[in-house]
Amino acid sequence: MSFDALRSPVQFLQQAGIRADQDWLRDYEAWFECEGQGISEAVDRAGTPWLRMFDRFGARVDEILYPPEYWRMLKNGYRAGVLWRVFERNFERNSERNSEGNSAQNSLIPAYLLLYATGFYDPGLACPYTVSLSTVCPLSKYGDAELKARFLPRMLQRNDNDNDDESVWQGATWMTEIKGGSDLGTAVETIAQQDGNKWRLTGDKYFASNAGAELAVVAARQEGAPQNVRGLSLYLVPRHREGGKLNYQIRRLKDKIATRSVPTGEIELRHSEGWLLGQAEQGIYLILEVLNLSRVANSVGSVALAQRAIADAYSYAERRTAFGKPVIEHPLLRRQFEDRLQGLRAALGLAWEAVRLLDNVWQEKPPYSESYHLFRLVAHLAKYWTAEFAVQTAKWAMEVYGGVGTLQENRVERWLREAMILAIWEGTSHRQMLDGLEVMQRKNAHRLLFQHLAGKAPEAQLREMEARVERQLGLPEADKEATLEKLFSGLASFTADTLLGKPGDKE
Amino acid sequence: MSFDALRSPVQFLQQAGIRADQDWLRDYEAWFECEGQGISEAVDRAGTPWLRMFDRFGARVDEILYPPEYWRMLKNGYRAGVLWRVFERNFERNSERNSEGNSAQNSLIPAYLLLYATGFYDPGLACPYTVSLSTVCPLSKYGDAELKARFLPRMLQRNDNDNDDESVWQGATWMTEIKGGSDLGTAVETIAQQDGNKWRLTGDKYFASNAGAELAVVAARQEGAPQNVRGLSLYLVPRHREGGKLNYQIRRLKDKIATRSVPTGEIELRHSEGWLLGQAEQGIYLILEVLNLSRVANSVGSVALAQRAIADAYSYAERRTAFGKPVIEHPLLRRQFEDRLQGLRAALGLAWEAVRLLDNVWQEKPPYSESYHLFRLVAHLAKYWTAEFAVQTAKWAMEVYGGVGTLQENRVERWLREAMILAIWEGTSHRQMLDGLEVMQRKNAHRLLFQHLAGKAPEAQLREMEARVERQLGLPEADKEATLEKLFSGLASFTADTLLGKPGDKE
Amino acid sequence: MSFDALRSPVQFLQQAGIRADQDWLRDYEAWFECEGQGISEAVDRAGTPWLRMFDRFGARVDEILYPPEYWRMLKNGYRAGVLWRVFERNFERNSERNSEGNSAQNSLIPAYLLLYATGFYDPGLACPYTVSLSTVCPLSKYGDAELKARFLPRMLQRNDNDNDDESVWQGATWMTEIKGGSDLGTAVETIAQQDGNKWRLTGDKYFASNAGAELAVVAARQEGAPQNVRGLSLYLVPRHREGGKLNYQIRRLKDKIATRSVPTGEIELRHSEGWLLGQAEQGIYLILEVLNLSRVANSVGSVALAQRAIADAYSYAERRTAFGKPVIEHPLLRRQFEDRLQGLRAALGLAWEAVRLLDNVWQEKPPYSESYHLFRLVAHLAKYWTAEFAVQTAKWAMEVYGGVGTLQENRVERWLREAMILAIWEGTSHRQMLDGLEVMQRKNAHRLLFQHLAGKAPEAQLREMEARVERQLGLPEADKEATLEKLFSGLASFTADTLLGKPGDKE
Amino acid sequence: MSFDALRSPVQFLQQAGIRADQDWLRDYEAWFECEGQGISEAVDRAGTPWLRMFDRFGARVDEILYPPEYWRMLKNGYRAGVLWRVFERNFERNSERNSEGNSAQNSLIPAYLLLYATGFYDPGLACPYTVSLSTVCPLSKYGDAELKARFLPRMLQRNDNDNDDESVWQGATWMTEIKGGSDLGTAVETIAQQDGNKWRLTGDKYFASNAGAELAVVAARQEGAPQNVRGLSLYLVPRHREGGKLNYQIRRLKDKIATRSVPTGEIELRHSEGWLLGQAEQGIYLILEVLNLSRVANSVGSVALAQRAIADAYSYAERRTAFGKPVIEHPLLRRQFEDRLQGLRAALGLAWEAVRLLDNVWQEKPPYSESYHLFRLVAHLAKYWTAEFAVQTAKWAMEVYGGVGTLQENRVERWLREAMILAIWEGTSHRQMLDGLEVMQRKNAHRLLFQHLAGKAPEAQLREMEARVERQLGLPEADKEATLEKLFSGLASFTADTLLGKPGDKE
């Protein structure tokens, strides 16, 4: 097994049977190798960017002060097409997914290819792209003609120019408030009041990624709506009001341990203009659709990060010598590399399956098909499994470096910081397990999964795994949750190995 | 099972059957609760301290500029007795280890009790204490009367005074050079040349903990000595030459991800004065004896850190609510807490067994007894197992916090940074496994271990585990190493559970 | 002329004929020499402190995270009596100002002595003391019995305890808003609405020194009050509401170039509870009385800083050699030192005259006596002159150091940063000149000044200077201001030299 | 008088009668307006760059880690021609200095034009260009054919490419050691030992600007040479030895208060390869020739900085309002602006006279002409006067901003930090005065100056000023120096005003 492909996201995707030899993708990778990488390191080193709240004359401006090259790096992805390629109808899906032959449709695949490549070089940078995607998708699905005419072209334009007012608008997805992200039904206290055909939103968003975005989708509760998850609805909120004033304020940027290439802030909405997306009663579905996109992006990014960590560790182990030979030639370490690579391929298989399933269902609206429920289970398994793999891999890569791995200057510690954020964002492992449990209980998604895997593993293994799941579902409520971890982890591992064609390979 | 004891290192040790109710230990803990904790956080927040190389008149001074309160915190541990209590003959060992009855001897126990308490509050701060201990021990064992008369009183004095030239001297242990720490036989390039009854050392130490210490033990190679591990010898090197000049220079302090309360630097030895400890030919044994002390300290610190991380996570989970109740009441999370606590107790058992065994053998000189070899195996198992436990626990604690866990302001991310250093210092997992393998192969230490555990686990389990080990030892060389991880991890887990009285409890 | 006294603020004050040999003052100085100095440097090095806005459970807390030793340093001044000594009736004024014999009265002298000593060691730290003084004074003058009973004891207590809820309350004076501090009549947009016997304040304070203080005096405009300086009134605003909730929020701390030992922030008042001080219509007078206290403190601090800069430069010049001798022995530099010392003594004389005059009038209420108007002119001259002297002296001290003076590590650059803030706070030179002009025009304060100086300079000189002033006052409006700088600077210099007993000594 | 030209260095130079309308200069300015300015601010905000001493494998590399865009900014100036244009023979000097008609010669004018523009946008960045110029000039004058063939093309190439090994080599001028820069004869302890046709240098350079440069000129003392200024000689020292190894080490970078766009470090020379420039006995002359170039650059940069500070203050004063109108319309402030602008024009006249005189004499070798001595006096006057003007102007600009001027975010405080470095580098005011005195005493340079000024001021004024100088020169030694400041300052001011055509305009 060769480790050479590890150095290139494009090559590794190709080796895994995912088409990734498009020129634009290669160019994107080449740009990072040559320029972007150095910028990304400088941004990580510089730490949390600085928020200019007021100009020197006392006018509130809320500008985020990155070094100029940050913006160059950021815009490069939009230019490469992380948004516009999704809506480019003539994208040749055939060559990508010829088994299905549904050419000439919008496809998320180009976006996730770019996100994978981005995640390899800068895991945090994948975030602005993802939340922009998660803004443009609901806008295109649920926005009325006027909204789309007004905002879509700004987000989808191709020829961004650095010094131009015509630059791409970024999106953002602001759901979480100070009470936390898992129990949204209770935690969202932002209120929406009708104001003609607009709405006025008032509330505080506590973890607002891509603070400063030109357009955000925001969860809020209409006055009088129930105090639970059914009371939520989704709004489109631009950075500036129609008259040009700031429509929301950034209270501060947060000092995170990583993902310094995305500004995460606290947002104060105060009678901020917004437009309702879809029907108010269906808000929670729209919110979950938004989370689908980012949860899958999180999985893809986790795998990309793990690839990067292994690649870095490998290049180190090739050159570092001990006891007379490169440490890569020591049997214990070599075996660990082989196991990691195997694990990486399984993780990629699982994450990409989530991408493919999502690409089939992302344009559905409620009520959803069975494919949608299958997707949800796979997405939970993938988010859970890949994030865990990324953390453990990053930790291990630091150990391969040994002492120099604990120094900030050697960059490898960055992957662990970044991985920890991936493990927590979009729901921790607890959330994935419990939501995965719910979709199995309420939609029998596990049965859909075993149908989906049929033929890819020996029948007996599939049956045995299915029985394990059914046993778990049959436990008394508290036990069912208390002992869920082993089952969920087993199911994720089984699914990943099966998709890779090696079920039961572990042990 | 109660979690309350988690909030106090003293109480948790007591619950685990380790005597820790001495007044001085309670006072030490109380000081940290009231004062030290705030200082420790401020030091971690401030990042790497600054090295003043020159005074304003251009004289080289190499002072490390911590805030004044750092020094207050540091000296508090010396005052509490992390060094002097070890050499206080009237320490009542009986009450601690009444089965052995060897009262009125020097004992390391007080030192490791203080290190545990320190590690709970500031994992990095345990390092200066440990390396000071690792300096004073070889000095007391191998130094001649003159050296001891000259240096011991400075390190063992009880009444340190902040603003006094009479303050305690710190120690340091500088072995590692730029080529790395695992293959010392090759990597040490520092040369010692005789100069009357002194030696002159020239070379660069790359990872020098407690840079700036008044007295260091330093590994070097005498001119003409073999280019392997047998060619190494150990020297005592003070900060100032006899005339008062600096005896070594600090090239720079290193930007580590954690343990900011110990200054780690690069040391330039240039004809630096040193005194040979013991016989030159036995240098490697002396070096390993030094490492024994710090490896056990690393294990003890890892457990203390894990206790802290669980305690913090618990106090969070008690108060954070979701879905209408504190998250600690959610079955999945509660189960994880119970499992963590169980794991913590096993880890403490293993680490403290290493402490007890070391306390029996630390005064031995080569050739060593079987007890020494048993100790070495247990020390490798403990270092490996506890560091891994600390990392996984710190990671998990961040996940319990969820989003706020990724923010620098909430402190929980610090435990992961600190834990990663514990996993790498004193040898990564690879080193522990391979050195553990060696002591089993060459000294049959595994058999000594199974004798030691006899009666604490069912005979059949002991036999089965022993057979697994023997099978591994019988494999061809490359395979033996390549597949070592599972065996070693299994042996560590088995030993820990057995010592806790719950062998085979897992699964 | 001896430079030795420069090293001690107490000694220098004594030499200048200001009684400063009280034990408590000597103790305060000694504490700084021994402990405070190191803390002050660490705080300056650490930069802007960090504001913890929320605790980990999402509750707004707005705590300012300094290292613990900062608080030790801060509280030391309160303990020494920077507030309570002012209100200690038995302070022996006689020995200080025996010409007046009004013993057994409140006196500001002890406060300004402590401020001088503080300013020598940490110019920024003098700020929290000053604004606390500027809070307690109007409270004691204008507060009703209930307010005084409630708040005064908290601010005046003597035995502050570090870890005690009984710790001293700090004050703050928040006037300035985003539109600036000079034209308060226009710039204050904070509104006060009556609410029973309390008021509710809403607005943003942009430069709020000592953000986080337990009690602030705040300028606001009552609803319907005129949009000019007459519409302002002054309120007492505590940190917590009666129920214990935060009464104001800190939007952020500001990154200033210096005075890092005072947290300056932006304050958001939102229906914040406040109590009116004095009569609403007289608010502007109360505000100006508050500014009197801080303007004089600024003068005293400027002189202390200049003393420090000269002392540091001197200690450097004594030991740095060039061309075979200490640089202090080079004629050009020695002459500069002598001139600086002379200038320092004149600046101290002017600043302390402002202190003495203020001590006579600070308990007056409107309408004011002539003594009050004389004080105001002297205060403007002193603020202008001493700040300019501090800046020029700090700049010169850096040049004495030469190259090493540009390095952050050598501390001398700090004095320039601090001095620049002194030159800007409490009104820039422009403000002092124009306000000084006004008090001359409207109150003939210059005539009061020349009466005051009578006998201290040759009559002819006094007459000539007075004629110059009158000529200026007779110019057409625009010219009068445009050419004011030379006159004002001349008047300040003349006054300072006259008070020193050396009028016309320059040139 | 219009302030509009202040916003553009090119325009302001043109207004002052200095030809600056070349396309390449306009392009250079336009690049800074559009791109460079943002980069410069980001670099200043980021603080001292980080020195990577070792790569992750332990090889010493001594790389300076700036963000990538720093290098883009830096290279832009080399590309614009700050070096190569000086040696481009077909530069049309006629249009620049038609009175002399010596076309087709090398001229420094293009370099100083670019330095002026650079200094307006980033005062620190002018330093690498200056020291590179100060390296290439002695190399071209004193290097033998082989040295020139080897090194000149690397420094003078026109088409630098970012990602190319063909990038321009930078120069550096390392004279100063830890004992200081003024008394070089004593302070230089670096020793040069002959080694074939090369030399080996050993010593430490303490203030080494542009640490990391590919080629440095270094002051050293040959073994056995006298312990005074005559014992110094000048060497060319490349970054890499002939075999590719590092030829010097960077001990650390220094934390300066400003000029963060030039890395200033401490350099360790250890048997470093060097080539002697010129004759050893004439070394001190070569060193002084190097300093001539940078002293004039310092003057030009000081004026550019002052222009910038006034321009920023003006743009602020135009928009900030108080008392109902923009503050620029307040008579006192407006007068200050007018005076500043007048002062700026005089300072530019003096600095540019130094440029013109230098351009006439820079190719001279000892023994020098009278023109050279005249140049030296004017250079001392210009360095002294312009740096003082820059500091006072930057201070004043902060005061114009008022409170917001003390905040790091508003950039204006940067100009004061930068100006303070200009006041100290290349010799403080003391050095300029004493060296100016020497050239008057030993070379009668003042008489040359008055001849030079003849016809530009009324004869009587010239005579009076000359008499003042002669009186000073006639004083006893100690008095002559002690009272020098007033004379020197008067002479500088007189010269500047005369060159501007307004002698005696002040008062």
Short mmCIF file of N, CA and C in Angstrom, two decimals, chain D residues 31 76 89-91 94 139 162 185 201 240 259 266 273 323 354 379 444 460 469 477-478 506:
data_model
loop_
_atom_site.label_atom_id
_atom_site.label_comp_id
_atom_site.label_asym_id
_atom_site.label_seq_id
_atom_site.Cartn_x
_atom_site.Cartn_y
_atom_site.Cartn_z
N TRP D 31 0.27 51.29 -5.94
CA TRP D 31 0.25 49.94 -5.37
C TRP D 31 0.07 50.01 -3.86
N ASN D 76 8.17 44.14 -3.74
CA ASN D 76 7.63 45.15 -4.63
C ASN D 76 8.58 46.34 -4.79
N ARG D 89 22.54 53.13 -16.03
CA ARG D 89 23.26 54.32 -16.48
C ARG D 89 22.39 55.28 -17.29
N ASN D 90 21.40 54.80 -17.94
CA ASN D 90 20.65 55.69 -18.80
C ASN D 90 19.55 56.46 -18.09
N PHE D 91 19.60 56.43 -16.77
CA PHE D 91 18.64 57.25 -16.03
C PHE D 91 18.84 58.71 -16.39
N ASN D 94 19.36 64.51 -16.35
CA ASN D 94 19.17 65.89 -16.78
C ASN D 94 17.86 66.48 -16.30
N LEU D 139 29.93 47.61 -2.22
CA LEU D 139 30.33 46.48 -3.05
C LEU D 139 30.72 46.98 -4.43
N ASP D 162 8.34 35.99 -7.19
CA ASP D 162 8.01 35.53 -5.84
C ASP D 162 8.46 34.12 -5.51
N GLY D 185 34.84 52.57 17.71
CA GLY D 185 36.26 52.23 17.84
C GLY D 185 36.50 51.32 19.03
N LEU D 201 35.28 35.67 10.30
CA LEU D 201 34.83 36.64 11.30
C LEU D 201 34.17 35.94 12.48
N HIS D 240 25.08 32.38 3.25
CA HIS D 240 25.49 30.97 3.14
C HIS D 240 26.96 30.86 2.78
N THR D 259 8.80 49.67 13.55
CA THR D 259 9.54 49.15 12.38
C THR D 259 9.46 47.63 12.34
N GLU D 266 19.89 39.64 16.58
CA GLU D 266 21.26 39.53 17.04
C GLU D 266 21.93 38.44 16.21
N GLU D 273 32.57 33.23 6.88
CA GLU D 273 33.32 33.66 5.70
C GLU D 273 33.06 35.11 5.37
N PHE D 323 -18.53 71.45 18.89
CA PHE D 323 -19.12 72.78 18.97
C PHE D 323 -19.67 73.22 17.62
N ALA D 354 20.35 67.27 1.53
CA ALA D 354 21.29 66.21 1.89
C ALA D 354 21.35 65.14 0.80
N ALA D 379 24.19 66.64 6.38
CA ALA D 379 23.56 65.37 6.75
C ALA D 379 23.30 65.30 8.25
N ASN D 444 36.14 72.85 8.99
CA ASN D 444 35.49 74.14 8.73
C ASN D 444 34.24 74.00 7.86
N ALA D 460 23.31 89.79 5.92
CA ALA D 460 23.45 90.08 7.35
C ALA D 460 23.08 88.88 8.20
N VAL D 469 28.13 80.64 15.24
CA VAL D 469 28.85 79.37 15.17
C VAL D 469 30.29 79.55 15.61
N GLU D 477 36.47 73.70 25.85
CA GLU D 477 35.97 72.39 25.39
C GLU D 477 34.64 71.96 26.05
N ALA D 478 34.61 71.91 27.37
CA ALA D 478 33.42 71.38 28.05
C ALA D 478 32.21 72.28 27.79
N LYS D 506 10.73 82.12 11.30
CA LYS D 506 10.26 81.82 12.66
C LYS D 506 10.50 83.04 13.54
#
